[in-house]
CSV table of C-alpha atoms and ligand atoms in Angstrom, one decimal:
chain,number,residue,atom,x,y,z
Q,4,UNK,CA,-129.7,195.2,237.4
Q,5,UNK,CA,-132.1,195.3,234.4
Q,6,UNK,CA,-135.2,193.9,234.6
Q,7,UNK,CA,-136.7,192.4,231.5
Q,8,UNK,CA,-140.6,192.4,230.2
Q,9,UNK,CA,-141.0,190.4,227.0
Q,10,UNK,CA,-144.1,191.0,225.2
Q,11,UNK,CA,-144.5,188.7,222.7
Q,12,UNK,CA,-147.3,188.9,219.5
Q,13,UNK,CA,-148.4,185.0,219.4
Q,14,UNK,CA,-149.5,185.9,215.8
Q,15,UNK,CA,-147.1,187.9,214.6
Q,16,UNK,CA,-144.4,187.1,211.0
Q,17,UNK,CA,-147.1,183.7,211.5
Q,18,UNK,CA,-146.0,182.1,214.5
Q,19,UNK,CA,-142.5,183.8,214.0
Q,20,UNK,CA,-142.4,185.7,217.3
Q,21,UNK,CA,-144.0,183.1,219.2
Q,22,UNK,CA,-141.4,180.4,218.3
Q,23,UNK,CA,-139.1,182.6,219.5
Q,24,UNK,CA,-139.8,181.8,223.3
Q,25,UNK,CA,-137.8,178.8,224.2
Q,26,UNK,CA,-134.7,180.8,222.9
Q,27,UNK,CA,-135.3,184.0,225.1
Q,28,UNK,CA,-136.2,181.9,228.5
Q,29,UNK,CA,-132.7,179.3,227.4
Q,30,UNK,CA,-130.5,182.7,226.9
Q,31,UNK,CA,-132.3,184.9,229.9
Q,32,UNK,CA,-131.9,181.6,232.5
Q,33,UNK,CA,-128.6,181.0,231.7
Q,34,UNK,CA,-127.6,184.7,232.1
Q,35,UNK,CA,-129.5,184.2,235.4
Q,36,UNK,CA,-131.1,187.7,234.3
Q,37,UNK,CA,-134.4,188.7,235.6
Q,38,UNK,CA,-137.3,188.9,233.0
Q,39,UNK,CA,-140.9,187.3,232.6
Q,40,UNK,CA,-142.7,186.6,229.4
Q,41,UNK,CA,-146.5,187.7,228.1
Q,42,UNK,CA,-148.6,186.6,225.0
Q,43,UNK,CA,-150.8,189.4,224.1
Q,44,UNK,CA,-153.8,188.1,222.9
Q,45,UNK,CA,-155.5,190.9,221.2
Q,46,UNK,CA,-155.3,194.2,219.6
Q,47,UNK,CA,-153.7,196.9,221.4
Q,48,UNK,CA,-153.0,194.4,224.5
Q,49,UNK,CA,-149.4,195.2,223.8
Q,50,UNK,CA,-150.0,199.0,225.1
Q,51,UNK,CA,-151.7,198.2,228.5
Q,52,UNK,CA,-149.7,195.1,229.2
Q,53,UNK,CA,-145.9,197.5,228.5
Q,54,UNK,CA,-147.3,200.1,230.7
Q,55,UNK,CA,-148.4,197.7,233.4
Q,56,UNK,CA,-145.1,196.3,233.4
Q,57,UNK,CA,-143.5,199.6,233.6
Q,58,UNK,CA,-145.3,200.6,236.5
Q,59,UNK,CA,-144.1,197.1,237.9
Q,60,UNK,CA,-140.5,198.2,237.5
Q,61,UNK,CA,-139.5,196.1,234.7
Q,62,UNK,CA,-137.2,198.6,233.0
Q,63,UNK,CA,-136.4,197.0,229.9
Q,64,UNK,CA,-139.6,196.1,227.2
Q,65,UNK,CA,-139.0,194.0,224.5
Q,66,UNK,CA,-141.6,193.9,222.1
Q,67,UNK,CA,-141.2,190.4,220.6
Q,68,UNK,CA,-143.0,190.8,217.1
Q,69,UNK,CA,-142.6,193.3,213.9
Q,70,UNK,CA,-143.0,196.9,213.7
Q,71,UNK,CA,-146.5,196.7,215.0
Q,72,UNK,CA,-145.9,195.1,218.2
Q,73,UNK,CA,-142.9,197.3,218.9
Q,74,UNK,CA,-145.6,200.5,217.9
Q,75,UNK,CA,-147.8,199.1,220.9
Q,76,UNK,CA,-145.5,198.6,223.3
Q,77,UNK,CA,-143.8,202.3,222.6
Q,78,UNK,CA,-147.5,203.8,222.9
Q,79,UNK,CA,-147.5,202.0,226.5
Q,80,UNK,CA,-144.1,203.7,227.7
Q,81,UNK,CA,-143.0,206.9,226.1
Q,82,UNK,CA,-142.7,209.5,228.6
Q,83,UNK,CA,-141.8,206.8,231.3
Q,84,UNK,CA,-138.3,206.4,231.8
Q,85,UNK,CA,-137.7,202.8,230.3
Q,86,UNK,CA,-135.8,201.7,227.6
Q,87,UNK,CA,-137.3,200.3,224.1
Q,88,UNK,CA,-136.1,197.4,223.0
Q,89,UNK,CA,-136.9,194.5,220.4
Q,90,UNK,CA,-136.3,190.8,218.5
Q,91,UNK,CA,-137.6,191.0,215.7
Q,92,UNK,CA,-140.3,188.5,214.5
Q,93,UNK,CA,-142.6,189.9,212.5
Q,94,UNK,CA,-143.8,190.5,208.9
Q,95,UNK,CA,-141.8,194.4,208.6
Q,96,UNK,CA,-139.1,194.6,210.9
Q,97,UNK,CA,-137.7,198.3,210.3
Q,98,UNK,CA,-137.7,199.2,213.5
Q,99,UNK,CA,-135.2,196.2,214.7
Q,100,UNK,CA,-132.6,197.2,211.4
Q,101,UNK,CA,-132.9,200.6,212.5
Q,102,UNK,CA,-131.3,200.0,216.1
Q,103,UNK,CA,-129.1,196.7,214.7
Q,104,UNK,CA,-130.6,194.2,216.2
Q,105,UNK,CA,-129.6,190.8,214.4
Q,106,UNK,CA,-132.0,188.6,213.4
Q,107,UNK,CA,-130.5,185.4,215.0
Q,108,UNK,CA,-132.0,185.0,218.1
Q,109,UNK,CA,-129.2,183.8,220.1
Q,110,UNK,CA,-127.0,187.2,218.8
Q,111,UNK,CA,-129.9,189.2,219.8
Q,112,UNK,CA,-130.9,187.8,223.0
Q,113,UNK,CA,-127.1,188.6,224.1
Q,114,UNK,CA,-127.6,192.0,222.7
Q,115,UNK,CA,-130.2,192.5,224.7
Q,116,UNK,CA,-128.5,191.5,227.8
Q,117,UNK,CA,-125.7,193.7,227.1
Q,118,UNK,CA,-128.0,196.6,226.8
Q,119,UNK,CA,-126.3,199.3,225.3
Q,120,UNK,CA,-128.9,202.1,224.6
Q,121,UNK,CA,-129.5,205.5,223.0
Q,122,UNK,CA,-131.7,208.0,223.2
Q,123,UNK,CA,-133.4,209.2,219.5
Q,124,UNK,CA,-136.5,211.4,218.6
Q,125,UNK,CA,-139.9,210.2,219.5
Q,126,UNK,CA,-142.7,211.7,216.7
Q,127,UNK,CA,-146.6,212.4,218.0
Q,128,UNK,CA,-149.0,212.5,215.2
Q,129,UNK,CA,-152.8,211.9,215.2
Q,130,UNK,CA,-152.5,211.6,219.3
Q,131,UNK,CA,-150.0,208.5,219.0
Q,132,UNK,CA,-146.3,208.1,219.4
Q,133,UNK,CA,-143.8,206.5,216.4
Q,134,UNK,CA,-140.6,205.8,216.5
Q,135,UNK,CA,-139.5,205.0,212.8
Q,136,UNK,CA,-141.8,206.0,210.4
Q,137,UNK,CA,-145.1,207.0,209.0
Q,138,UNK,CA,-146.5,207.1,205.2
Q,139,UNK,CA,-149.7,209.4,204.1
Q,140,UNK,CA,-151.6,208.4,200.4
Q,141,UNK,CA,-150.3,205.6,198.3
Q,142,UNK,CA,-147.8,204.1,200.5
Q,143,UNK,CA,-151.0,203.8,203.4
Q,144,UNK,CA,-153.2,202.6,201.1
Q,145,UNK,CA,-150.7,199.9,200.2
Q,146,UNK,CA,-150.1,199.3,203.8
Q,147,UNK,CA,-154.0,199.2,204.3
Q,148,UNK,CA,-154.3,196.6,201.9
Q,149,UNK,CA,-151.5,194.7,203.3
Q,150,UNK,CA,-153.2,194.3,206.4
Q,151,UNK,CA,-156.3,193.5,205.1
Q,152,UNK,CA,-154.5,190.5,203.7
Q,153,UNK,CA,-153.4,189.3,200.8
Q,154,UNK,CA,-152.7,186.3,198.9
Q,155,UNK,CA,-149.2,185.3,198.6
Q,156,UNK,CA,-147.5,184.3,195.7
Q,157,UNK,CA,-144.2,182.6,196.2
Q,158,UNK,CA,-141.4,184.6,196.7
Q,159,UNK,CA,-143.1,187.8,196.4
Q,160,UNK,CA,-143.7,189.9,199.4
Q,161,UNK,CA,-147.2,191.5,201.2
Q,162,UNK,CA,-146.1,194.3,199.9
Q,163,UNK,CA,-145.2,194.1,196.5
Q,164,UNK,CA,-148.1,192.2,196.3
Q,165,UNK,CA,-150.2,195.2,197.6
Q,166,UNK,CA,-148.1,197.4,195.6
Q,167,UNK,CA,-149.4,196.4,192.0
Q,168,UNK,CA,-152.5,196.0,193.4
Q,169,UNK,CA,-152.9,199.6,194.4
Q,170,UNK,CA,-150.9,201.1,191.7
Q,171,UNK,CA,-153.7,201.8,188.8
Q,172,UNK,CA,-156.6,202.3,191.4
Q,173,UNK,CA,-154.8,204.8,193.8
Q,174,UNK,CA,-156.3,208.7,193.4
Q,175,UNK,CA,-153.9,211.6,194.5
Q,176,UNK,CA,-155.3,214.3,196.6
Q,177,UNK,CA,-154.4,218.0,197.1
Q,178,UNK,CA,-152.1,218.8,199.9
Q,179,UNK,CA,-151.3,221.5,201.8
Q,180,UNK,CA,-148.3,220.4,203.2
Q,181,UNK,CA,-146.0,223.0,205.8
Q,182,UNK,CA,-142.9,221.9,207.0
Q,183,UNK,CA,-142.7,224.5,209.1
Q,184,UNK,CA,-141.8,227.5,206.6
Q,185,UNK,CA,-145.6,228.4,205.2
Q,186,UNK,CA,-147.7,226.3,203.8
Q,187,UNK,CA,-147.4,224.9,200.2
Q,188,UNK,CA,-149.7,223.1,197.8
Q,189,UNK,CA,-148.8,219.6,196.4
Q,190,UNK,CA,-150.6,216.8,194.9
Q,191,UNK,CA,-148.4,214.4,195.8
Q,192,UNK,CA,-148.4,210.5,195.5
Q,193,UNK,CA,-147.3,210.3,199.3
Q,194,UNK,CA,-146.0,212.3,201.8
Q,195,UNK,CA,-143.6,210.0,204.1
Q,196,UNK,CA,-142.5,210.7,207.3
Q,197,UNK,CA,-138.7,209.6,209.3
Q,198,UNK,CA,-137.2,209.1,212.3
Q,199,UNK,CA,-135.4,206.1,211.2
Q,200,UNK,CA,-134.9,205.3,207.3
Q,201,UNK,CA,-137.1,202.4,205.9
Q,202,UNK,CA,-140.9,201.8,206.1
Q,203,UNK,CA,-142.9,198.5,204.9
Q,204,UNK,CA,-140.1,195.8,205.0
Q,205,UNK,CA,-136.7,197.5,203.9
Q,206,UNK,CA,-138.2,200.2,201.8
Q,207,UNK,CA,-135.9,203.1,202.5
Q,208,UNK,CA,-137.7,206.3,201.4
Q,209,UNK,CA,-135.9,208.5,203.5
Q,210,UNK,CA,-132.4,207.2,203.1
Q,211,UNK,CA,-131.2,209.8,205.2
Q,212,UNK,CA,-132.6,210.2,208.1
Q,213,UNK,CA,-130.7,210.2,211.4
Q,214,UNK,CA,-132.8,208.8,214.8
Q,215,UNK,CA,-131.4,211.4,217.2
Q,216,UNK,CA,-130.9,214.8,215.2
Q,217,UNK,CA,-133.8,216.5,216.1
Q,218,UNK,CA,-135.1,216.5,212.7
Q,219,UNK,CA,-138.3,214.3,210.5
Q,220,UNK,CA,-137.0,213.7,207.5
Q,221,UNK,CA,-139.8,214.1,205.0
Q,222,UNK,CA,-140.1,212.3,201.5
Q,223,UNK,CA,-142.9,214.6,198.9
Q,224,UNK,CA,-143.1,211.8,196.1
Q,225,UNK,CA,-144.8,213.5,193.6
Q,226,UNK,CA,-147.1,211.7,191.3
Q,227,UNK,CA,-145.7,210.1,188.4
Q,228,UNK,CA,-146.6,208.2,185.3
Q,229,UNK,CA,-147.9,205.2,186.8
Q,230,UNK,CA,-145.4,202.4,184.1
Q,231,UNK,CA,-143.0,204.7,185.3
Q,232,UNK,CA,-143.3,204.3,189.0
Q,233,UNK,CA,-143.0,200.4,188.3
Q,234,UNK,CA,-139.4,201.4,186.7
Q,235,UNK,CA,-138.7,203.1,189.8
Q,236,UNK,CA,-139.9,201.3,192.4
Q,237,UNK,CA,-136.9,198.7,192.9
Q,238,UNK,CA,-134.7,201.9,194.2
Q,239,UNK,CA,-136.8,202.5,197.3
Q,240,UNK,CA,-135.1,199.1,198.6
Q,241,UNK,CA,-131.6,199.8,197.3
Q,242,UNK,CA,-131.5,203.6,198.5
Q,243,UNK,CA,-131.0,205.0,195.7
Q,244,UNK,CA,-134.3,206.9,195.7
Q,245,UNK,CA,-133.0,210.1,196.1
Q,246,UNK,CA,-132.4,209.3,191.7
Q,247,UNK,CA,-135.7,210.1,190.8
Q,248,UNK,CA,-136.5,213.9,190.0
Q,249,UNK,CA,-140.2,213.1,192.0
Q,250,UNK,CA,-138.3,212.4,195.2
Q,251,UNK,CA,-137.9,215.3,197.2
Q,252,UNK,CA,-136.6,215.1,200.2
Q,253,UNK,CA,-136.8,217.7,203.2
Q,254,UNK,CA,-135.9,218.0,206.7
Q,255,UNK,CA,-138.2,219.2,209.5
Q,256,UNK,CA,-138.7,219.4,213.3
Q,257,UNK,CA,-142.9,220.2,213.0
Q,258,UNK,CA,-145.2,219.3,209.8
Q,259,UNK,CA,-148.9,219.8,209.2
Q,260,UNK,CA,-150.8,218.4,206.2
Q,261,UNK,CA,-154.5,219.6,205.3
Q,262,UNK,CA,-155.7,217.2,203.0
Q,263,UNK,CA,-158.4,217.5,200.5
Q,264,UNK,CA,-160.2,214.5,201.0
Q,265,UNK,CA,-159.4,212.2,203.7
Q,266,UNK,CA,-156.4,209.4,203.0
Q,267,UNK,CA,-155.2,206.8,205.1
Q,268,UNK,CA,-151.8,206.9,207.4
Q,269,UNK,CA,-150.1,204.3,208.6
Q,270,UNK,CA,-147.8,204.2,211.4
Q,271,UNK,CA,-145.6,201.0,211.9
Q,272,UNK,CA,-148.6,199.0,210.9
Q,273,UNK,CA,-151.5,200.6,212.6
Q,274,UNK,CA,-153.7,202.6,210.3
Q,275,UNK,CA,-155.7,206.0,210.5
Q,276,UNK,CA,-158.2,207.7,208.2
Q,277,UNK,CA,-157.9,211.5,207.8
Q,278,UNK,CA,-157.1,214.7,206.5
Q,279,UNK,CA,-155.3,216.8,208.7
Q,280,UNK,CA,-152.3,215.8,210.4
Q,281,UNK,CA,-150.0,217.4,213.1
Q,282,UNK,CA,-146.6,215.9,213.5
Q,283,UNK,CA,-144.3,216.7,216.5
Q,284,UNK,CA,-141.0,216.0,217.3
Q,285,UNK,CA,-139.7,215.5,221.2
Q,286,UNK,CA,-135.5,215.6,220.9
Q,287,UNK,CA,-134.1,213.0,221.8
Q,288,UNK,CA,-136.9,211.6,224.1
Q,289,UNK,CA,-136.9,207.7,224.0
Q,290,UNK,CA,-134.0,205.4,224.8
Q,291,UNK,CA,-133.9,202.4,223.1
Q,292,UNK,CA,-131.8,199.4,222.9
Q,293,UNK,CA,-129.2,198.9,220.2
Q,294,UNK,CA,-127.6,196.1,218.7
Q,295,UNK,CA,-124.0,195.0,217.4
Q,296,UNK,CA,-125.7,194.0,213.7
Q,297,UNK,CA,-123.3,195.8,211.4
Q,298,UNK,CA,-125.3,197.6,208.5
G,311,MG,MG1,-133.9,212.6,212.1
């Protein structure tokens, strides 16, 4: 019988994940499944409190929260043989579309208890594990800024928000960018890296990618004419990226990036500075829980 460890993010989507508790315990005690619930009340509690409760034999941990909380809770268990799950509640929830998980809580919470899983690739890159996706340059400075918070105008996302903000300021660096066949040199806007297809709230810039093929896929967006980029920039949500001559769009089991200068990369909302990066691929290696959320 599964055993389920939720670990909620109090703070995360604003209250979001939290208000999501009465649901899970009303679902979970009717099932008469076993699980117990835990608030994390600080940064990176979320790592020590999934790898506590794997060594206490829960075998299922849901990270209740957005792509951040799930990130935590993945850094507490990969390598251990659990299984991944998530509801999502937070302010970027990519991770939860990419395994179907729906977002009404009663459809999910059943999801969960039916606990169908796969296995897909884990990535490793500046000593941490990701399961989705990772953005170097523009995108991470966007990202950066996003979680430095920002002022909302109605109706227009975080990231949006960030987006324009960032647009005129942002300053490419060189690259040296090897995906595995040599080195080559790039100046790219960002270099963005997939296990699972959309970044930052729906933004699919690798429309592509598979979860369990063994392969990153890798988006080089060159840099463009910035009025241009604004044009653009609507086709990263409808997948149609692959429609701009900048995008190019590679496949990879092992990339390293040498940067000129050091840029930030951001990883399912944490963020890093620096300027060489060494991404690695383990097949296959983490099984996660899907749900029945059609696409
Ligand atoms: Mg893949």
């Amino acid at each position: 019988m599964n055993s389920y460890k939720f670990i909620v993010n109090p703070i995360a989507g604003a209250g979001k994940a939290k208000s999501l508790i009465p649901a899970i315990r009303e679902n979970f005690r009717q099932a008469g499944a076993n699980f117990d619930i835990y608030q994390t009340n600080a940064p990176r509690d979320a790592i020590e409190a999934a790898e506590k409760a794997a060594q206490d034999g829960f075998n299922v941990l849901v990270a209740v929260g957005g792509d951040g909380t799930v990130n935590e809770v993945l850094n507490g268990i990969a390598g251990r043989k659990v299984i991944l799950a998530t509801l999502p509640g937070g302010k970027g929830n990519d991770f939860a579309t990419a395994v179907n998980m729906p977002r009404d809580i009663d459809a999910a919470c059943q999801d969960l208890l039916r606990a169908e899983t796969k296995d897909i690739d884990l990535g490793r890159v500046m000593d941490r594990y990701f399961i989705n996706s990772v953005g170097v340059g523009f995108d991470a400075a966007v990202a950066r800024r996003v979680n430095d918070g920002v002022k909302l105008f109605k109706g227009v996302s975080a990231y949006v928000y960030a987006f324009f903000e960032i647009l005129f300021n942002y300053e490419v660096v060189d690259i040296e960018i090897d995906l595995g066949m040599g080195p080559m040199k790039s100046s790219p806007l960002l270099v963005a890296v997939g296990i699972g297809q959309a970044y930052g709230g729906g933004m699919r810039i690798v429309p592509d990618a598979i979860q369990d093929d063994g392969l990153f896929d890798v988006c080089i967006f060159d840099d463009m004419n910035r009025l241009s980029l604004i044009y653009h920039f609507p086709k990263v949500f409808s997948g149609k990226l692959k429609e701009i001559r900048q995008a190019g769009m590679y496949q990879a089991q092992e990339i390293r990036l040498k940067l000129s200068e050091e840029r930030p990369l951001h990883m399912e909302g944490e963020i890093f500075m620096g300027d060489q990066m060494h991404f690695t691929l383990q097949s296959k290696a983490m099984k996660v829980l899907t749900g029945s959320q059609s696409k």
